[in-house]
């Protein structure tokens, strides 16, 4: 067969990349074509995504792809992080820059929401973990602070839906990314309209969802002309990056109610879970704050969101501001040389969500818990990594209890697989073999 190429636009909280997958009928060759940075910026009193800059990075990558693969490119799809969104107006205009999930506007809204609808009722309707970054609480913040935006909006689009719309001109709501919102019912496969109504949110913003694999149309003519691409189809992947990552795990066992393996999607976040054949919406899941998110092929990803490499990313950013330009390999090497198991902090502590000085925030938590205060760059990084590994180990034990068996192996996917030290720490802390990839 003729060589066919598909393009993946993979956008994360700290960067984006364009990857080509070339298939000749026998072998699939993956190649990273372009990489660019991403991150929230302070604007108008809020932490927002530079969506224009993000889109510019995507276009640059598509030009590289067109130059390298000519007319062999057949399709393109986009995956991103979850929960964040913006709105489209009736005239097909972007209403506002997407606000970052780390913005402070949602603080205290879980408790406020539970005064309207109980925690149990919300969980039964959505099966989702309670964390303030969820789309539901972002919408409640808008209802409180910017109701005019809800009035002017015609449709809510999650971040990958927005990029698919920019590429094709066609609106869509893909199921796996919709499942991250706490506005979606994983058991019915539809938006939780009864719940949204009780919160006073307009249900007409939420349109029917599409499955991964759905072809929404060709890229726009102006995009094709600008980038040099031909008649490329826009095909929805598992638009939540974790859904696509888990679909790529090289596990032979099909999804079941009692799986033998689990996964960690390791990047800015550490998403620890198992792939099931159906949602698990039980009091035990609620008590342990687990979540049911959609997977590729109609599967369910039972998981918990934990802090991943965020601590080290923000430590590095803080050190860069002071003129110390450590790269990732240097920081990991310094951590490896530091004394092990001196200080373990709560990697999910609220003070670590968006501090101005992450190394200092880590030291303060160590001091508050009467543990040795890390006094060097390597010690700070080691504390961060070991704390993440400890949280992952505890979560794996909880996951074992929920599915009724001990997971025999852990597959780690995502950019974090490059940190061999953290992968080994997770294996040691959990006493399980780890497969990187």
Short mmCIF file of N, CA and C in Angstrom, two decimals, residues 98-180:
data_model
loop_
_atom_site.label_atom_id
_atom_site.label_comp_id
_atom_site.label_asym_id
_atom_site.label_seq_id
_atom_site.Cartn_x
_atom_site.Cartn_y
_atom_site.Cartn_z
N UNK A 98 -9.17 30.99 26.98
CA UNK A 98 -9.44 30.00 28.02
C UNK A 98 -8.68 30.33 29.30
N UNK A 99 -9.37 30.25 30.42
CA UNK A 99 -8.73 30.48 31.72
C UNK A 99 -8.08 29.17 32.18
N UNK A 100 -6.91 29.29 32.78
CA UNK A 100 -6.17 28.11 33.25
C UNK A 100 -6.81 27.53 34.50
N UNK A 101 -6.81 26.21 34.58
CA UNK A 101 -7.40 25.52 35.74
C UNK A 101 -6.72 25.90 37.05
N UNK A 102 -5.52 26.46 37.00
CA UNK A 102 -4.82 26.84 38.23
C UNK A 102 -5.20 28.25 38.71
N UNK A 103 -6.08 28.92 37.99
CA UNK A 103 -6.54 30.23 38.42
C UNK A 103 -7.30 30.10 39.75
N UNK A 104 -7.22 31.15 40.55
CA UNK A 104 -7.78 31.10 41.91
C UNK A 104 -9.30 31.24 41.96
N UNK A 105 -9.96 31.44 40.83
CA UNK A 105 -11.39 31.77 40.85
C UNK A 105 -12.27 30.65 41.41
N UNK A 106 -11.79 29.41 41.42
CA UNK A 106 -12.63 28.30 41.87
C UNK A 106 -12.44 27.94 43.34
N UNK A 107 -11.58 28.65 44.04
CA UNK A 107 -11.32 28.30 45.44
C UNK A 107 -12.58 28.43 46.28
N UNK A 108 -12.86 27.38 47.03
CA UNK A 108 -14.03 27.36 47.90
C UNK A 108 -15.31 26.95 47.23
N UNK A 109 -15.28 26.69 45.92
CA UNK A 109 -16.53 26.41 45.21
C UNK A 109 -17.01 24.97 45.36
N UNK A 110 -16.15 24.05 45.73
CA UNK A 110 -16.65 22.70 46.00
C UNK A 110 -17.63 22.75 47.16
N UNK A 111 -17.24 23.43 48.23
CA UNK A 111 -18.12 23.53 49.40
C UNK A 111 -19.39 24.30 49.05
N UNK A 112 -19.26 25.38 48.29
CA UNK A 112 -20.43 26.16 47.90
C UNK A 112 -21.38 25.34 47.04
N UNK A 113 -20.82 24.52 46.15
CA UNK A 113 -21.66 23.68 45.28
C UNK A 113 -22.40 22.63 46.09
N UNK A 114 -21.75 22.10 47.12
CA UNK A 114 -22.39 21.05 47.93
C UNK A 114 -23.54 21.60 48.77
N UNK A 115 -23.59 22.91 48.94
CA UNK A 115 -24.74 23.52 49.62
C UNK A 115 -25.96 23.54 48.70
N UNK A 116 -25.73 23.36 47.40
CA UNK A 116 -26.82 23.33 46.42
C UNK A 116 -27.20 21.90 46.07
N UNK A 117 -26.20 21.09 45.75
CA UNK A 117 -26.40 19.68 45.42
C UNK A 117 -25.40 18.88 46.24
N UNK A 118 -25.85 17.84 46.90
CA UNK A 118 -24.97 17.08 47.79
C UNK A 118 -23.83 16.42 47.00
N UNK A 119 -22.76 16.13 47.72
CA UNK A 119 -21.61 15.47 47.12
C UNK A 119 -22.01 14.12 46.53
N UNK A 120 -22.85 13.39 47.25
CA UNK A 120 -23.28 12.07 46.78
C UNK A 120 -24.08 12.17 45.49
N UNK A 121 -24.99 13.14 45.41
CA UNK A 121 -25.80 13.29 44.20
C UNK A 121 -24.94 13.71 43.02
N UNK A 122 -24.00 14.60 43.25
CA UNK A 122 -23.11 15.03 42.17
C UNK A 122 -22.26 13.87 41.67
N UNK A 123 -21.74 13.07 42.59
CA UNK A 123 -20.91 11.94 42.19
C UNK A 123 -21.75 10.89 41.45
N UNK A 124 -22.94 10.62 41.92
CA UNK A 124 -23.79 9.64 41.25
C UNK A 124 -24.14 10.07 39.83
N UNK A 125 -24.21 11.38 39.61
CA UNK A 125 -24.56 11.90 38.28
C UNK A 125 -23.36 11.98 37.34
N UNK A 126 -22.14 12.07 37.91
CA UNK A 126 -20.97 12.31 37.06
C UNK A 126 -19.84 11.30 37.25
N UNK A 127 -19.79 10.64 38.41
CA UNK A 127 -18.73 9.68 38.67
C UNK A 127 -17.35 10.29 38.75
N UNK A 128 -17.27 11.59 38.99
CA UNK A 128 -15.98 12.28 38.87
C UNK A 128 -15.42 12.69 40.22
N UNK A 129 -14.10 12.70 40.28
CA UNK A 129 -13.34 13.13 41.44
C UNK A 129 -13.62 14.60 41.75
N UNK A 130 -13.65 14.94 43.03
CA UNK A 130 -13.90 16.32 43.45
C UNK A 130 -12.58 17.07 43.59
N UNK A 131 -12.28 17.89 42.59
CA UNK A 131 -11.14 18.81 42.66
C UNK A 131 -11.59 20.14 42.07
N UNK A 132 -11.08 21.22 42.65
CA UNK A 132 -11.58 22.56 42.32
C UNK A 132 -11.33 22.97 40.88
N UNK A 133 -10.41 22.27 40.19
CA UNK A 133 -10.11 22.65 38.81
C UNK A 133 -11.19 22.19 37.84
N UNK A 134 -12.10 21.32 38.27
CA UNK A 134 -13.08 20.76 37.34
C UNK A 134 -13.87 21.85 36.63
N UNK A 135 -14.27 21.54 35.40
CA UNK A 135 -15.04 22.48 34.58
C UNK A 135 -16.28 22.98 35.31
N UNK A 136 -16.95 22.09 36.04
CA UNK A 136 -18.17 22.47 36.76
C UNK A 136 -17.93 23.68 37.64
N UNK A 137 -16.84 23.68 38.41
CA UNK A 137 -16.57 24.78 39.34
C UNK A 137 -16.10 26.02 38.59
N UNK A 138 -15.43 25.83 37.46
CA UNK A 138 -15.07 26.99 36.64
C UNK A 138 -16.34 27.66 36.10
N UNK A 139 -17.33 26.86 35.71
CA UNK A 139 -18.59 27.43 35.22
C UNK A 139 -19.34 28.14 36.34
N UNK A 140 -19.31 27.57 37.53
CA UNK A 140 -19.97 28.23 38.66
C UNK A 140 -19.27 29.54 39.00
N UNK A 141 -17.94 29.59 38.83
CA UNK A 141 -17.22 30.85 39.04
C UNK A 141 -17.65 31.89 38.01
N UNK A 142 -17.83 31.47 36.77
CA UNK A 142 -18.31 32.40 35.74
C UNK A 142 -19.73 32.88 36.04
N UNK A 143 -20.57 31.98 36.48
CA UNK A 143 -21.95 32.34 36.83
C UNK A 143 -21.96 33.40 37.93
N UNK A 144 -21.03 33.30 38.85
CA UNK A 144 -20.93 34.26 39.95
C UNK A 144 -20.29 35.58 39.51
N UNK A 145 -19.21 35.49 38.70
CA UNK A 145 -18.39 36.67 38.41
C UNK A 145 -18.62 37.28 37.03
N UNK A 146 -18.91 36.44 36.02
CA UNK A 146 -19.04 36.93 34.65
C UNK A 146 -20.26 36.32 33.97
N UNK A 147 -21.45 36.51 34.51
CA UNK A 147 -22.64 35.88 33.92
C UNK A 147 -22.89 36.32 32.49
N UNK A 148 -22.38 37.49 32.11
CA UNK A 148 -22.59 37.98 30.74
C UNK A 148 -21.92 37.08 29.71
N UNK A 149 -20.83 36.39 30.11
CA UNK A 149 -20.19 35.46 29.19
C UNK A 149 -21.09 34.26 28.90
N UNK A 150 -21.73 33.75 29.93
CA UNK A 150 -22.66 32.64 29.74
C UNK A 150 -23.83 33.07 28.86
N UNK A 151 -24.28 34.30 29.03
CA UNK A 151 -25.39 34.81 28.22
C UNK A 151 -25.00 34.94 26.75
N UNK A 152 -23.75 35.34 26.50
CA UNK A 152 -23.30 35.58 25.12
C UNK A 152 -22.86 34.30 24.41
N UNK A 153 -22.62 33.23 25.17
CA UNK A 153 -22.09 32.00 24.59
C UNK A 153 -23.17 31.21 23.87
N UNK A 154 -22.76 30.53 22.80
CA UNK A 154 -23.66 29.62 22.08
C UNK A 154 -23.31 28.17 22.35
N UNK A 155 -22.01 27.87 22.53
CA UNK A 155 -21.60 26.49 22.78
C UNK A 155 -20.29 26.48 23.54
N UNK A 156 -20.18 25.54 24.47
CA UNK A 156 -18.94 25.30 25.20
C UNK A 156 -18.09 24.32 24.40
N UNK A 157 -16.82 24.67 24.22
CA UNK A 157 -15.86 23.77 23.58
C UNK A 157 -14.65 23.61 24.49
N UNK A 158 -14.27 22.36 24.74
CA UNK A 158 -13.05 22.10 25.48
C UNK A 158 -11.84 22.44 24.61
N UNK A 159 -10.64 22.47 25.19
CA UNK A 159 -9.47 22.92 24.45
C UNK A 159 -9.26 22.14 23.15
N UNK A 160 -9.29 20.80 23.15
CA UNK A 160 -9.10 20.11 21.85
C UNK A 160 -10.25 20.37 20.89
N UNK A 161 -11.47 20.52 21.42
CA UNK A 161 -12.60 20.87 20.56
C UNK A 161 -12.38 22.21 19.89
N UNK A 162 -11.79 23.16 20.63
CA UNK A 162 -11.49 24.48 20.07
C UNK A 162 -10.49 24.38 18.92
N UNK A 163 -9.44 23.57 19.11
CA UNK A 163 -8.43 23.44 18.05
C UNK A 163 -9.01 22.71 16.85
N UNK A 164 -9.81 21.68 17.08
CA UNK A 164 -10.49 21.01 15.96
C UNK A 164 -11.38 21.99 15.20
N UNK A 165 -12.05 22.88 15.93
CA UNK A 165 -12.91 23.88 15.30
C UNK A 165 -12.08 24.86 14.47
N UNK A 166 -10.94 25.31 15.00
CA UNK A 166 -10.08 26.21 14.24
C UNK A 166 -9.55 25.54 12.98
N UNK A 167 -9.27 24.24 13.06
CA UNK A 167 -8.74 23.52 11.91
C UNK A 167 -9.79 23.30 10.83
N UNK A 168 -11.01 22.99 11.25
CA UNK A 168 -12.02 22.53 10.29
C UNK A 168 -13.19 23.48 10.09
N UNK A 169 -13.41 24.37 11.07
CA UNK A 169 -14.62 25.19 11.04
C UNK A 169 -15.84 24.46 11.56
N UNK A 170 -15.65 23.20 12.00
CA UNK A 170 -16.77 22.40 12.49
C UNK A 170 -16.70 22.26 14.01
N UNK A 171 -17.83 22.42 14.67
CA UNK A 171 -17.89 22.26 16.12
C UNK A 171 -18.09 20.79 16.49
N UNK A 172 -17.50 20.40 17.60
CA UNK A 172 -17.69 19.03 18.09
C UNK A 172 -17.41 19.01 19.59
N UNK A 173 -17.99 18.05 20.27
CA UNK A 173 -17.69 17.77 21.67
C UNK A 173 -17.32 16.30 21.77
N UNK A 174 -16.03 16.02 21.91
CA UNK A 174 -15.56 14.63 21.92
C UNK A 174 -15.76 14.02 23.31
N UNK A 175 -16.09 12.74 23.36
CA UNK A 175 -16.55 12.13 24.61
C UNK A 175 -15.47 12.08 25.69
N UNK A 176 -14.24 11.68 25.37
CA UNK A 176 -13.26 11.51 26.45
C UNK A 176 -12.92 12.83 27.13
N UNK A 177 -12.87 13.92 26.36
CA UNK A 177 -12.57 15.22 26.97
C UNK A 177 -13.80 15.74 27.71
N UNK A 178 -15.00 15.44 27.21
CA UNK A 178 -16.23 15.83 27.92
C UNK A 178 -16.30 15.17 29.28
N UNK A 179 -15.74 13.96 29.38
CA UNK A 179 -15.84 13.21 30.63
C UNK A 179 -14.98 13.78 31.74
N UNK A 180 -14.12 14.77 31.44
CA UNK A 180 -13.29 15.39 32.48
C UNK A 180 -13.97 16.55 33.17
#
